[in-house]
Every structure is written in C-alpha cells, then in structure tokens.
PDB file of N, CA and C in Angstrom:
ATOM      1  N   MET D   1     -51.659 -81.514 -88.390  1.00 96.00           N
ATOM      2  CA  MET D   1     -51.630 -81.197 -87.286  1.00 96.00           C
ATOM      3  C   MET D   1     -52.705 -82.578 -87.015  1.00 96.00           C
ATOM      4  N   ALA D   2     -53.521 -82.222 -88.040  1.00 98.00           N
ATOM      5  CA  ALA D   2     -54.372 -83.375 -88.211  1.00 98.00           C
ATOM      6  C   ALA D   2     -54.083 -85.005 -88.069  1.00 98.00           C
ATOM      7  N   ARG D   3     -53.039 -85.335 -88.824  1.00 98.00           N
ATOM      8  CA  ARG D   3     -52.444 -86.135 -88.434  1.00 98.00           C
ATOM      9  C   ARG D   3     -51.414 -86.372 -87.673  1.00 98.00           C
ATOM     10  N   ALA D   4     -51.282 -85.851 -87.326  1.00 97.00           N
ATOM     11  CA  ALA D   4     -50.623 -85.692 -85.902  1.00 97.00           C
ATOM     12  C   ALA D   4     -51.703 -87.071 -85.130  1.00 97.00           C
ATOM     13  N   VAL D   5     -52.936 -85.425 -84.555  1.00 98.00           N
ATOM     14  CA  VAL D   5     -52.800 -86.481 -83.392  1.00 98.00           C
ATOM     15  C   VAL D   5     -54.034 -87.551 -84.060  1.00 98.00           C
ATOM     16  N   GLY D   6     -53.709 -88.496 -85.689  1.00 98.00           N
ATOM     17  CA  GLY D   6     -54.375 -89.434 -86.121  1.00 98.00           C
ATOM     18  C   GLY D   6     -55.793 -89.520 -86.883  1.00 98.00           C
ATOM     19  N   VAL D   7     -56.310 -88.481 -87.545  1.00 98.00           N
ATOM     20  CA  VAL D   7     -57.099 -88.385 -88.689  1.00 98.00           C
ATOM     21  C   VAL D   7     -57.066 -88.475 -89.706  1.00 98.00           C
ATOM     22  N   THR D   8     -57.115 -89.228 -90.320  1.00 98.00           N
ATOM     23  CA  THR D   8     -57.163 -90.111 -91.528  1.00 98.00           C
ATOM     24  C   THR D   8     -57.474 -89.988 -93.138  1.00 98.00           C
ATOM     25  N   SER D   9     -58.049 -88.262 -92.406  1.00 98.00           N
ATOM     26  CA  SER D   9     -59.712 -87.499 -93.845  1.00 98.00           C
ATOM     27  C   SER D   9     -58.731 -86.606 -93.716  1.00 98.00           C
ATOM     28  N   PRO D  10     -58.004 -85.312 -93.378  1.00 98.00           N
ATOM     29  CA  PRO D  10     -58.592 -84.357 -92.489  1.00 98.00           C
ATOM     30  C   PRO D  10     -58.946 -83.177 -93.942  1.00 98.00           C
ATOM     31  N   GLU D  11     -58.876 -83.083 -95.214  1.00 98.00           N
ATOM     32  CA  GLU D  11     -58.809 -82.847 -96.351  1.00 98.00           C
ATOM     33  C   GLU D  11     -60.390 -82.785 -95.835  1.00 98.00           C
ATOM     34  N   LEU D  12     -61.766 -83.801 -96.004  1.00 98.00           N
ATOM     35  CA  LEU D  12     -62.562 -83.313 -95.250  1.00 98.00           C
ATOM     36  C   LEU D  12     -63.057 -82.729 -93.910  1.00 98.00           C
ATOM     37  N   ILE D  13     -62.304 -82.062 -93.143  1.00 98.00           N
ATOM     38  CA  ILE D  13     -62.585 -81.032 -91.517  1.00 98.00           C
ATOM     39  C   ILE D  13     -63.017 -79.713 -92.791  1.00 98.00           C
ATOM     40  N   ARG D  14     -63.468 -79.580 -92.276  1.00 98.00           N
ATOM     41  CA  ARG D  14     -63.649 -77.723 -91.699  1.00 98.00           C
ATOM     42  C   ARG D  14     -63.743 -77.221 -90.949  1.00 98.00           C
ATOM     43  N   VAL D  15     -63.302 -75.873 -90.385  1.00 97.00           N
ATOM     44  CA  VAL D  15     -62.705 -74.988 -89.070  1.00 97.00           C
ATOM     45  C   VAL D  15     -64.102 -74.573 -89.231  1.00 97.00           C
ATOM     46  N   LEU D  16     -65.613 -73.717 -88.596  1.00 97.00           N
ATOM     47  CA  LEU D  16     -66.861 -72.212 -88.580  1.00 97.00           C
ATOM     48  C   LEU D  16     -65.864 -72.120 -87.477  1.00 97.00           C
ATOM     49  N   ASP D  17     -66.033 -70.620 -87.273  1.00 96.00           N
ATOM     50  CA  ASP D  17     -65.717 -69.179 -85.553  1.00 96.00           C
ATOM     51  C   ASP D  17     -67.307 -69.431 -86.018  1.00 96.00           C
ATOM     52  N   VAL D  18     -67.261 -69.540 -84.592  1.00 96.00           N
ATOM     53  CA  VAL D  18     -69.042 -68.731 -84.597  1.00 96.00           C
ATOM     54  C   VAL D  18     -69.355 -67.960 -83.208  1.00 96.00           C
ATOM     55  N   SER D  19     -70.042 -67.488 -82.816  1.00 94.00           N
ATOM     56  CA  SER D  19     -70.166 -66.673 -81.540  1.00 94.00           C
ATOM     57  C   SER D  19     -70.959 -66.691 -80.357  1.00 94.00           C
ATOM     58  N   LYS D  20     -71.419 -67.861 -80.504  1.00 90.00           N
ATOM     59  CA  LYS D  20     -71.650 -69.810 -79.563  1.00 90.00           C
ATOM     60  C   LYS D  20     -71.798 -70.851 -80.807  1.00 90.00           C
ATOM     61  N   LEU D  21     -71.487 -71.920 -79.752  1.00 89.00           N
ATOM     62  CA  LEU D  21     -72.008 -73.861 -79.716  1.00 89.00           C
ATOM     63  C   LEU D  21     -73.603 -73.119 -79.482  1.00 89.00           C
ATOM     64  N   PRO D  22     -73.327 -74.667 -81.698  1.00 83.00           N
ATOM     65  CA  PRO D  22     -74.902 -75.018 -81.322  1.00 83.00           C
ATOM     66  C   PRO D  22     -75.372 -75.836 -80.351  1.00 83.00           C
ATOM     67  N   MET D  23     -76.862 -75.241 -80.050  1.00 83.00           N
ATOM     68  CA  MET D  23     -77.639 -76.444 -78.742  1.00 83.00           C
ATOM     69  C   MET D  23     -78.574 -76.981 -79.507  1.00 83.00           C
ATOM     70  N   PRO D  24     -78.515 -78.387 -78.581  1.00 82.00           N
ATOM     71  CA  PRO D  24     -79.661 -78.711 -78.967  1.00 82.00           C
ATOM     72  C   PRO D  24     -80.952 -78.329 -79.283  1.00 82.00           C
ATOM     73  N   GLU D  25     -81.939 -77.639 -80.021  1.00 86.00           N
ATOM     74  CA  GLU D  25     -83.936 -77.386 -79.911  1.00 86.00           C
ATOM     75  C   GLU D  25     -84.477 -78.376 -78.707  1.00 86.00           C
ATOM     76  N   ASP D  26     -84.204 -79.763 -79.255  1.00 84.00           N
ATOM     77  CA  ASP D  26     -85.895 -80.046 -78.001  1.00 84.00           C
ATOM     78  C   ASP D  26     -85.206 -80.122 -76.612  1.00 84.00           C
ATOM     79  N   PRO D  27     -86.128 -79.355 -75.925  1.00 87.00           N
ATOM     80  CA  PRO D  27     -85.339 -79.442 -74.358  1.00 87.00           C
ATOM     81  C   PRO D  27     -84.951 -79.632 -73.397  1.00 87.00           C
ATOM     82  N   ILE D  28     -85.687 -81.345 -74.012  1.00 83.00           N
ATOM     83  CA  ILE D  28     -85.282 -82.822 -72.778  1.00 83.00           C
ATOM     84  C   ILE D  28     -83.779 -82.760 -74.406  1.00 83.00           C
ATOM     85  N   LEU D  29     -82.607 -82.751 -73.984  1.00 78.00           N
ATOM     86  CA  LEU D  29     -81.837 -82.561 -75.130  1.00 78.00           C
ATOM     87  C   LEU D  29     -80.652 -81.661 -74.646  1.00 78.00           C
ATOM     88  N   TYR D  30     -80.808 -80.353 -74.869  1.00 83.00           N
ATOM     89  CA  TYR D  30     -80.584 -79.765 -73.943  1.00 83.00           C
ATOM     90  C   TYR D  30     -80.037 -79.288 -73.140  1.00 83.00           C
ATOM     91  N   GLN D  31     -81.706 -79.638 -71.802  1.00 84.00           N
ATOM     92  CA  GLN D  31     -80.936 -80.346 -70.655  1.00 84.00           C
ATOM     93  C   GLN D  31     -80.026 -80.831 -70.771  1.00 84.00           C
ATOM     94  N   ALA D  32     -80.439 -82.079 -70.884  1.00 79.00           N
ATOM     95  CA  ALA D  32     -79.472 -83.471 -70.999  1.00 79.00           C
ATOM     96  C   ALA D  32     -77.764 -82.621 -70.929  1.00 79.00           C
ATOM     97  N   ALA D  33     -77.653 -81.874 -71.828  1.00 79.00           N
ATOM     98  CA  ALA D  33     -75.951 -81.852 -72.362  1.00 79.00           C
ATOM     99  C   ALA D  33     -75.509 -80.156 -71.029  1.00 79.00           C
ATOM    100  N   VAL D  34     -76.594 -79.867 -70.884  1.00 81.00           N
ATOM    101  CA  VAL D  34     -76.125 -78.780 -69.821  1.00 81.00           C
ATOM    102  C   VAL D  34     -75.302 -79.995 -68.422  1.00 81.00           C
ATOM    103  N   ALA D  35     -76.438 -80.428 -68.855  1.00 81.00           N
ATOM    104  CA  ALA D  35     -76.270 -80.939 -67.316  1.00 81.00           C
ATOM    105  C   ALA D  35     -75.925 -82.366 -67.159  1.00 81.00           C
ATOM    106  N   THR D  36     -74.352 -82.096 -67.588  1.00 77.00           N
ATOM    107  CA  THR D  36     -73.902 -83.662 -68.928  1.00 77.00           C
ATOM    108  C   THR D  36     -72.448 -83.091 -67.707  1.00 77.00           C
ATOM    109  N   GLY D  37     -72.527 -81.573 -68.329  1.00 75.00           N
ATOM    110  CA  GLY D  37     -71.349 -80.607 -68.729  1.00 75.00           C
ATOM    111  C   GLY D  37     -70.994 -80.917 -70.561  1.00 75.00           C
ATOM    112  N   MET D  38     -71.842 -80.821 -71.217  1.00 76.00           N
ATOM    113  CA  MET D  38     -71.131 -81.450 -72.447  1.00 76.00           C
ATOM    114  C   MET D  38     -71.135 -80.263 -73.182  1.00 76.00           C
ATOM    115  N   LEU D  39     -71.871 -79.073 -72.983  1.00 80.00           N
ATOM    116  CA  LEU D  39     -72.327 -78.013 -74.070  1.00 80.00           C
ATOM    117  C   LEU D  39     -72.721 -76.859 -73.448  1.00 80.00           C
ATOM    118  N   GLY D  40     -72.250 -76.392 -72.409  1.00 78.00           N
ATOM    119  CA  GLY D  40     -72.582 -75.315 -71.741  1.00 78.00           C
ATOM    120  C   GLY D  40     -72.104 -73.767 -71.648  1.00 78.00           C
ATOM    121  N   PRO D  41     -72.478 -72.955 -71.011  1.00 79.00           N
ATOM    122  CA  PRO D  41     -72.427 -71.652 -71.296  1.00 79.00           C
ATOM    123  C   PRO D  41     -70.420 -71.181 -71.490  1.00 79.00           C
ATOM    124  N   ASN D  42     -69.070 -71.840 -70.159  1.00 83.00           N
ATOM    125  CA  ASN D  42     -68.051 -72.491 -70.795  1.00 83.00           C
ATOM    126  C   ASN D  42     -66.849 -73.131 -71.729  1.00 83.00           C
ATOM    127  N   MET D  43     -68.337 -73.680 -73.019  1.00 89.00           N
ATOM    128  CA  MET D  43     -67.468 -74.555 -73.747  1.00 89.00           C
ATOM    129  C   MET D  43     -67.459 -73.861 -75.433  1.00 89.00           C
ATOM    130  N   VAL D  44     -65.884 -74.184 -75.684  1.00 95.00           N
ATOM    131  CA  VAL D  44     -65.916 -72.753 -76.562  1.00 95.00           C
ATOM    132  C   VAL D  44     -65.418 -73.865 -78.459  1.00 95.00           C
ATOM    133  N   GLY D  45     -65.162 -74.863 -77.276  1.00 95.00           N
ATOM    134  CA  GLY D  45     -65.058 -76.065 -79.244  1.00 95.00           C
ATOM    135  C   GLY D  45     -66.080 -76.902 -78.975  1.00 95.00           C
ATOM    136  N   LEU D  46     -66.774 -77.315 -80.472  1.00 93.00           N
ATOM    137  CA  LEU D  46     -67.260 -78.627 -81.304  1.00 93.00           C
ATOM    138  C   LEU D  46     -67.449 -78.860 -82.563  1.00 93.00           C
ATOM    139  N   THR D  47     -66.797 -80.323 -81.889  1.00 95.00           N
ATOM    140  CA  THR D  47     -67.068 -81.406 -83.121  1.00 95.00           C
ATOM    141  C   THR D  47     -68.324 -82.578 -82.841  1.00 95.00           C
ATOM    142  N   LEU D  48     -68.365 -82.611 -84.507  1.00 93.00           N
ATOM    143  CA  LEU D  48     -69.543 -83.197 -84.714  1.00 93.00           C
ATOM    144  C   LEU D  48     -68.822 -83.683 -86.266  1.00 93.00           C
ATOM    145  N   GLY D  49     -68.847 -84.966 -86.371  1.00 96.00           N
ATOM    146  CA  GLY D  49     -67.836 -85.192 -87.389  1.00 96.00           C
ATOM    147  C   GLY D  49     -66.567 -84.780 -87.388  1.00 96.00           C
ATOM    148  N   HIS D  50     -66.692 -84.314 -89.380  1.00 98.00           N
ATOM    149  CA  HIS D  50     -65.930 -83.691 -89.519  1.00 98.00           C
ATOM    150  C   HIS D  50     -65.858 -82.361 -89.417  1.00 98.00           C
ATOM    151  N   GLY D  51     -66.628 -81.697 -89.173  1.00 97.00           N
ATOM    152  CA  GLY D  51     -66.922 -79.788 -88.748  1.00 97.00           C
ATOM    153  C   GLY D  51     -66.439 -79.258 -87.679  1.00 97.00           C
ATOM    154  N   ILE D  52     -65.627 -78.890 -86.839  1.00 97.00           N
ATOM    155  CA  ILE D  52     -65.328 -78.091 -86.370  1.00 97.00           C
ATOM    156  C   ILE D  52     -66.188 -77.094 -86.093  1.00 97.00           C
ATOM    157  N   TYR D  53     -66.542 -77.002 -84.980  1.00 96.00           N
ATOM    158  CA  TYR D  53     -67.167 -74.905 -84.046  1.00 96.00           C
ATOM    159  C   TYR D  53     -65.742 -75.445 -83.126  1.00 96.00           C
ATOM    160  N   ILE D  54     -65.968 -73.392 -83.011  1.00 97.00           N
ATOM    161  CA  ILE D  54     -65.206 -72.629 -82.327  1.00 97.00           C
ATOM    162  C   ILE D  54     -65.566 -71.143 -81.749  1.00 97.00           C
ATOM    163  N   CYS D  55     -65.416 -71.176 -81.062  1.00 96.00           N
ATOM    164  CA  CYS D  55     -66.332 -69.911 -79.915  1.00 96.00           C
ATOM    165  C   CYS D  55     -64.958 -68.513 -80.502  1.00 96.00           C
ATOM    166  N   HIS D  56     -65.583 -67.271 -80.814  1.00 96.00           N
ATOM    167  CA  HIS D  56     -64.566 -66.192 -81.571  1.00 96.00           C
ATOM    168  C   HIS D  56     -63.639 -66.253 -80.680  1.00 96.00           C
ATOM    169  N   GLY D  57     -62.104 -66.207 -80.954  1.00 96.00           N
ATOM    170  CA  GLY D  57     -61.992 -65.791 -79.903  1.00 96.00           C
ATOM    171  C   GLY D  57     -61.211 -66.581 -78.614  1.00 96.00           C
ATOM    172  N   HIS D  58     -61.732 -68.124 -80.106  1.00 96.00           N
ATOM    173  CA  HIS D  58     -60.758 -68.549 -78.605  1.00 96.00           C
ATOM    174  C   HIS D  58     -60.620 -70.570 -79.592  1.00 96.00           C
ATOM    175  N   CYS D  59     -59.540 -69.393 -80.842  1.00 96.00           N
ATOM    176  CA  CYS D  59     -59.229 -70.879 -81.603  1.00 96.00           C
ATOM    177  C   CYS D  59     -57.448 -70.556 -80.684  1.00 96.00           C
ATOM    178  N   THR D  60     -57.320 -71.882 -80.470  1.00 97.00           N
ATOM    179  CA  THR D  60     -55.923 -72.439 -80.210  1.00 97.00           C
ATOM    180  C   THR D  60     -55.512 -73.380 -80.202  1.00 97.00           C
ATOM    181  N   LEU D  61     -54.409 -73.649 -80.721  1.00 97.00           N
ATOM    182  CA  LEU D  61     -53.211 -74.564 -80.889  1.00 97.00           C
ATOM    183  C   LEU D  61     -53.150 -75.479 -80.214  1.00 97.00           C
ATOM    184  N   ARG D  62     -54.142 -75.694 -79.361  1.00 97.00           N
ATOM    185  CA  ARG D  62     -54.919 -76.911 -77.892  1.00 97.00           C
ATOM    186  C   ARG D  62     -56.127 -76.816 -77.814  1.00 97.00           C
ATOM    187  N   LEU D  63     -57.038 -75.385 -78.388  1.00 98.00           N
ATOM    188  CA  LEU D  63     -58.143 -76.519 -78.164  1.00 98.00           C
ATOM    189  C   LEU D  63     -57.991 -76.558 -79.599  1.00 98.00           C
ATOM    190  N   ILE D  64     -57.865 -76.780 -81.093  1.00 98.00           N
ATOM    191  CA  ILE D  64     -57.493 -76.898 -82.529  1.00 98.00           C
ATOM    192  C   ILE D  64     -57.072 -78.594 -81.693  1.00 98.00           C
ATOM    193  N   SER D  65     -55.911 -78.358 -81.737  1.00 98.00           N
ATOM    194  CA  SER D  65     -55.926 -80.185 -81.821  1.00 98.00           C
ATOM    195  C   SER D  65     -56.890 -81.116 -80.343  1.00 98.00           C
ATOM    196  N   HIS D  66     -56.952 -81.033 -79.164  1.00 98.00           N
ATOM    197  CA  HIS D  66     -58.689 -81.917 -78.384  1.00 98.00           C
ATOM    198  C   HIS D  66     -59.271 -81.371 -79.811  1.00 98.00           C
ATOM    199  N   GLU D  67     -59.939 -80.804 -80.663  1.00 98.00           N
ATOM    200  CA  GLU D  67     -60.556 -80.897 -81.393  1.00 98.00           C
ATOM    201  C   GLU D  67     -60.592 -81.616 -82.903  1.00 98.00           C
ATOM    202  N   LEU D  68     -59.120 -81.969 -82.728  1.00 98.00           N
ATOM    203  CA  LEU D  68     -58.919 -82.960 -84.117  1.00 98.00           C
ATOM    204  C   LEU D  68     -59.323 -83.958 -83.807  1.00 98.00           C
ATOM    205  N   ARG D  69     -58.838 -84.299 -82.629  1.00 98.00           N
ATOM    206  CA  ARG D  69     -58.842 -85.394 -82.386  1.00 98.00           C
ATOM    207  C   ARG D  69     -60.151 -86.608 -81.360  1.00 98.00           C
ATOM    208  N   HIS D  70     -61.536 -85.986 -81.664  1.00 98.00           N
ATOM    209  CA  HIS D  70     -62.414 -85.817 -82.114  1.00 98.00           C
ATOM    210  C   HIS D  70     -62.640 -86.226 -83.336  1.00 98.00           C
ATOM    211  N   VAL D  71     -62.505 -85.433 -84.256  1.00 98.00           N
ATOM    212  CA  VAL D  71     -62.515 -85.331 -84.906  1.00 98.00           C
ATOM    213  C   VAL D  71     -61.282 -87.252 -85.723  1.00 98.00           C
ATOM    214  N   CYS D  72     -59.979 -87.907 -84.993  1.00 98.00           N
ATOM    215  CA  CYS D  72     -60.433 -88.928 -84.862  1.00 98.00           C
ATOM    216  C   CYS D  72     -61.394 -90.166 -84.505  1.00 98.00           C
ATOM    217  N   GLN D  73     -61.710 -89.579 -83.302  1.00 98.00           N
ATOM    218  CA  GLN D  73     -63.062 -90.399 -82.316  1.00 98.00           C
ATOM    219  C   GLN D  73     -64.076 -91.064 -83.498  1.00 98.00           C
ATOM    220  N   TYR D  74     -64.294 -90.288 -84.987  1.00 98.00           N
ATOM    221  CA  TYR D  74     -65.559 -89.975 -84.894  1.00 98.00           C
ATOM    222  C   TYR D  74     -65.124 -90.627 -87.019  1.00 98.00           C
ATOM    223  N   GLU D  75     -63.825 -90.910 -86.762  1.00 98.00           N
ATOM    224  CA  GLU D  75     -63.209 -91.421 -88.149  1.00 98.00           C
ATOM    225  C   GLU D  75     -63.637 -93.053 -87.353  1.00 98.00           C
ATOM    226  N   GLN D  76     -63.182 -93.260 -86.995  1.00 98.00           N
ATOM    227  CA  GLN D  76     -62.543 -94.718 -85.791  1.00 98.00           C
ATOM    228  C   GLN D  76     -63.726 -95.378 -85.648  1.00 98.00           C
ATOM    229  N   ALA D  77     -65.332 -93.829 -85.461  1.00 98.00           N
ATOM    230  CA  ALA D  77     -66.050 -94.819 -85.106  1.00 98.00           C
ATOM    231  C   ALA D  77     -67.308 -95.572 -86.349  1.00 98.00           C
ATOM    232  N   GLY D  78     -66.512 -94.930 -86.414  1.00 97.00           N
ATOM    233  CA  GLY D  78     -67.557 -94.852 -88.280  1.00 97.00           C
ATOM    234  C   GLY D  78     -68.981 -93.862 -88.457  1.00 97.00           C
ATOM    235  N   SER D  79     -69.692 -93.393 -87.695  1.00 95.00           N
ATOM    236  CA  SER D  79     -70.339 -92.326 -88.544  1.00 95.00           C
ATOM    237  C   SER D  79     -70.495 -91.709 -86.750  1.00 95.00           C
ATOM    238  N   ILE D  80     -71.223 -90.183 -86.979  1.00 92.00           N
ATOM    239  CA  ILE D  80     -71.957 -89.041 -85.821  1.00 92.00           C
ATOM    240  C   ILE D  80     -72.295 -90.244 -84.287  1.00 92.00           C
ATOM    241  N   THR D  81     -73.347 -90.550 -85.224  1.00 90.00           N
ATOM    242  CA  THR D  81     -73.850 -91.643 -84.593  1.00 90.00           C
ATOM    243  C   THR D  81     -74.044 -93.029 -83.667  1.00 90.00           C
ATOM    244  N   ALA D  82     -72.174 -93.314 -84.561  1.00 94.00           N
ATOM    245  CA  ALA D  82     -71.770 -93.950 -83.710  1.00 94.00           C
ATOM    246  C   ALA D  82     -70.769 -93.708 -82.664  1.00 94.00           C
ATOM    247  N   PHE D  83     -70.332 -92.836 -82.885  1.00 94.00           N
ATOM    248  CA  PHE D  83     -69.976 -92.226 -82.226  1.00 94.00           C
ATOM    249  C   PHE D  83     -70.479 -91.067 -81.142  1.00 94.00           C
ATOM    250  N   LEU D  84     -71.331 -90.819 -81.379  1.00 89.00           N
ATOM    251  CA  LEU D  84     -72.147 -90.361 -79.924  1.00 89.00           C
ATOM    252  C   LEU D  84     -72.934 -90.780 -78.704  1.00 89.00           C
ATOM    253  N   GLY D  85     -73.211 -91.799 -79.307  1.00 89.00           N
ATOM    254  CA  GLY D  85     -73.911 -93.678 -78.471  1.00 89.00           C
ATOM    255  C   GLY D  85     -72.313 -93.889 -77.880  1.00 89.00           C
ATOM    256  N   VAL D  86     -71.933 -93.607 -78.168  1.00 94.00           N
ATOM    257  CA  VAL D  86     -69.660 -94.586 -77.105  1.00 94.00           C
ATOM    258  C   VAL D  86     -70.053 -93.219 -76.650  1.00 94.00           C
ATOM    259  N   TYR D  87     -70.042 -91.588 -76.046  1.00 92.00           N
ATOM    260  CA  TYR D  87     -69.680 -89.921 -76.227  1.00 92.00           C
ATOM    261  C   TYR D  87     -70.625 -89.614 -75.030  1.00 92.00           C
ATOM    262  N   LEU D  88     -71.633 -90.034 -75.412  1.00 87.00           N
ATOM    263  CA  LEU D  88     -72.433 -89.541 -74.424  1.00 87.00           C
ATOM    264  C   LEU D  88     -73.208 -90.090 -73.027  1.00 87.00           C
ATOM    265  N   GLU D  89     -72.970 -92.156 -73.709  1.00 91.00           N
ATOM    266  CA  GLU D  89     -72.569 -92.248 -72.343  1.00 91.00           C
ATOM    267  C   GLU D  89     -72.021 -92.375 -71.393  1.00 91.00           C
ATOM    268  N   GLN D  90     -70.354 -92.072 -71.836  1.00 94.00           N
ATOM    269  CA  GLN D  90     -69.452 -91.774 -70.903  1.00 94.00           C
ATOM    270  C   GLN D  90     -69.166 -90.542 -70.192  1.00 94.00           C
ATOM    271  N   ILE D  91     -70.467 -89.547 -70.501  1.00 90.00           N
ATOM    272  CA  ILE D  91     -69.686 -88.326 -70.436  1.00 90.00           C
ATOM    273  C   ILE D  91     -71.345 -88.435 -68.826  1.00 90.00           C
ATOM    274  N   VAL D  92     -72.420 -89.840 -69.684  1.00 87.00           N
ATOM    275  CA  VAL D  92     -73.307 -89.642 -69.022  1.00 87.00           C
ATOM    276  C   VAL D  92     -72.881 -90.102 -67.175  1.00 87.00           C
ATOM    277  N   THR D  93     -71.652 -91.654 -67.295  1.00 92.00           N
ATOM    278  CA  THR D  93     -71.347 -92.751 -66.693  1.00 92.00           C
ATOM    279  C   THR D  93     -70.038 -92.276 -66.050  1.00 92.00           C
ATOM    280  N   SER D  94     -68.913 -91.567 -67.175  1.00 92.00           N
ATOM    281  CA  SER D  94     -68.437 -90.595 -65.244  1.00 92.00           C
ATOM    282  C   SER D  94     -67.449 -90.308 -64.902  1.00 92.00           C
ATOM    283  N   GLY D  95     -69.036 -88.270 -66.566  1.00 88.00           N
ATOM    284  CA  GLY D  95     -68.874 -86.848 -66.059  1.00 88.00           C
ATOM    285  C   GLY D  95     -67.900 -86.666 -67.431  1.00 88.00           C
ATOM    286  N   TYR D  96     -68.556 -85.562 -67.678  1.00 88.00           N
ATOM    287  CA  TYR D  96     -66.788 -85.245 -68.425  1.00 88.00           C
ATOM    288  C   TYR D  96     -65.977 -85.082 -67.945  1.00 88.00           C
ATOM    289  N   GLN D  97     -65.537 -84.534 -67.353  1.00 91.00           N
ATOM    290  CA  GLN D  97     -63.826 -84.895 -67.055  1.00 91.00           C
ATOM    291  C   GLN D  97     -63.662 -86.239 -67.385  1.00 91.00           C
ATOM    292  N   ASN D  98     -63.923 -86.574 -67.244  1.00 95.00           N
ATOM    293  CA  ASN D  98     -63.376 -87.436 -66.952  1.00 95.00           C
ATOM    294  C   ASN D  98     -63.705 -89.415 -68.233  1.00 95.00           C
ATOM    295  N   ALA D  99     -64.596 -88.926 -68.720  1.00 95.00           N
ATOM    296  CA  ALA D  99     -65.019 -89.121 -69.886  1.00 95.00           C
ATOM    297  C   ALA D  99     -63.452 -89.863 -70.891  1.00 95.00           C
ATOM    298  N   PRO D 100     -63.508 -91.418 -70.721  1.00 98.00           N
ATOM    299  CA  PRO D 100     -61.434 -92.076 -71.725  1.00 98.00           C
ATOM    300  C   PRO D 100     -62.169 -91.052 -72.803  1.00 98.00           C
ATOM    301  N   LEU D 101     -63.384 -90.255 -74.050  1.00 98.00           N
ATOM    302  CA  LEU D 101     -62.763 -89.731 -74.923  1.00 98.00           C
ATOM    303  C   LEU D 101     -62.425 -88.130 -74.466  1.00 98.00           C
ATOM    304  N   GLU D 102     -62.505 -87.799 -73.708  1.00 96.00           N
ATOM    305  CA  GLU D 102     -62.348 -87.151 -73.400  1.00 96.00           C
ATOM    306  C   GLU D 102     -61.005 -86.990 -72.576  1.00 96.00           C
ATOM    307  N   ILE D 103     -60.848 -87.827 -72.114  1.00 98.00           N
ATOM    308  CA  ILE D 103     -58.936 -87.978 -71.364  1.00 98.00           C
ATOM    309  C   ILE D 103     -58.105 -88.437 -72.853  1.00 98.00           C
ATOM    310  N   ASP D 104     -58.408 -88.801 -74.161  1.00 98.00           N
ATOM    311  CA  ASP D 104     -57.997 -89.919 -75.208  1.00 98.00           C
ATOM    312  C   ASP D 104     -57.581 -87.839 -75.679  1.00 98.00           C
ATOM    313  N   ALA D 105     -58.557 -86.947 -75.624  1.00 98.00           N
ATOM    314  CA  ALA D 105     -58.863 -85.787 -76.603  1.00 98.00           C
ATOM    315  C   ALA D 105     -57.214 -85.164 -76.032  1.00 98.00           C
ATOM    316  N   ARG D 106     -58.381 -84.968 -74.414  1.00 98.00           N
ATOM    317  CA  ARG D 106     -57.077 -83.997 -73.503  1.00 98.00           C
ATOM    318  C   ARG D 106     -55.669 -84.478 -73.762  1.00 98.00           C
ATOM    319  N   ASN D 107     -54.431 -85.402 -73.578  1.00 98.00           N
ATOM    320  CA  ASN D 107     -53.652 -86.762 -74.090  1.00 98.00           C
ATOM    321  C   ASN D 107     -52.981 -85.845 -75.635  1.00 98.00           C
ATOM    322  N   HIS D 108     -53.714 -85.495 -76.751  1.00 98.00           N
ATOM    323  CA  HIS D 108     -53.838 -85.322 -78.075  1.00 98.00           C
ATOM    324  C   HIS D 108     -53.275 -84.276 -78.383  1.00 98.00           C
ATOM    325  N   GLU D 109     -52.973 -82.760 -77.504  1.00 97.00           N
ATOM    326  CA  GLU D 109     -53.865 -81.596 -77.219  1.00 97.00           C
ATOM    327  C   GLU D 109     -52.242 -81.146 -77.386  1.00 97.00           C
ATOM    328  N   ALA D 110     -51.563 -80.140 -78.326  1.00 95.00           N
ATOM    329  CA  ALA D 110     -50.439 -79.005 -78.423  1.00 95.00           C
ATOM    330  C   ALA D 110     -50.172 -79.007 -77.296  1.00 95.00           C
ATOM    331  N   ARG D 111     -49.313 -78.426 -77.114  1.00 86.00           N
ATOM    332  CA  ARG D 111     -49.130 -77.701 -75.347  1.00 86.00           C
ATOM    333  C   ARG D 111     -47.584 -77.043 -75.673  1.00 86.00           C
TER     334      ARG D 111
END
C-alpha cells in the first residue's frame, strides 16, 4: 500500500498505536494546532516523517492509506521541517479541509 501511494522507502515506516495523538507542549503551538484544525479531539491519525501515530480502535485501510500519502509528501519535501513549513502555511491559508496536501492525501485513500 505504501508504494501504491508513492512512498519510496516503505521499510522506514513505523506505525504506533496510541491512546491519544501527541500534542505540542508549547501553549502557542498547541493553540495554533487546535485553532487551525490540524490537531484536536476528533483527530485519530498523525504522520511525522516516516512515523505514523494511530489512535486505538481507528486503524483502517482508509486511514492508513491517508497517512501513508503524508509519508510520501514528507519524502517529496525532503525533511520534516520542509514539509511542515508548506503544510502549516496551507492549513492557515486554506483551512484543514481545503489544504492541498490534505486533499491529495484524501484522494489517495483506500476505498
């Protein structure tokens, strides 16, 4: 599935089943993440580089394929910092649902 959505190094991917997604400890970053819809109580998946966090009970092919596409996007960007710069700008400018990288990930979800 990773190769099907464009990941070039699937052997580096690690998936972690967690009770909740990690949130920024910095109060300003925390507020920005929640306010933009990037992170919040309804989010069940998060990708950071080749690491994917999935909340208990939410591991589906649809979600995994979505998060794998984010891995591909990180690879294309070249680094976590480069990806997050573009991603966060899109979230702030367009909103979470309309951010081009989110639209791209949704378009690669297994149905």
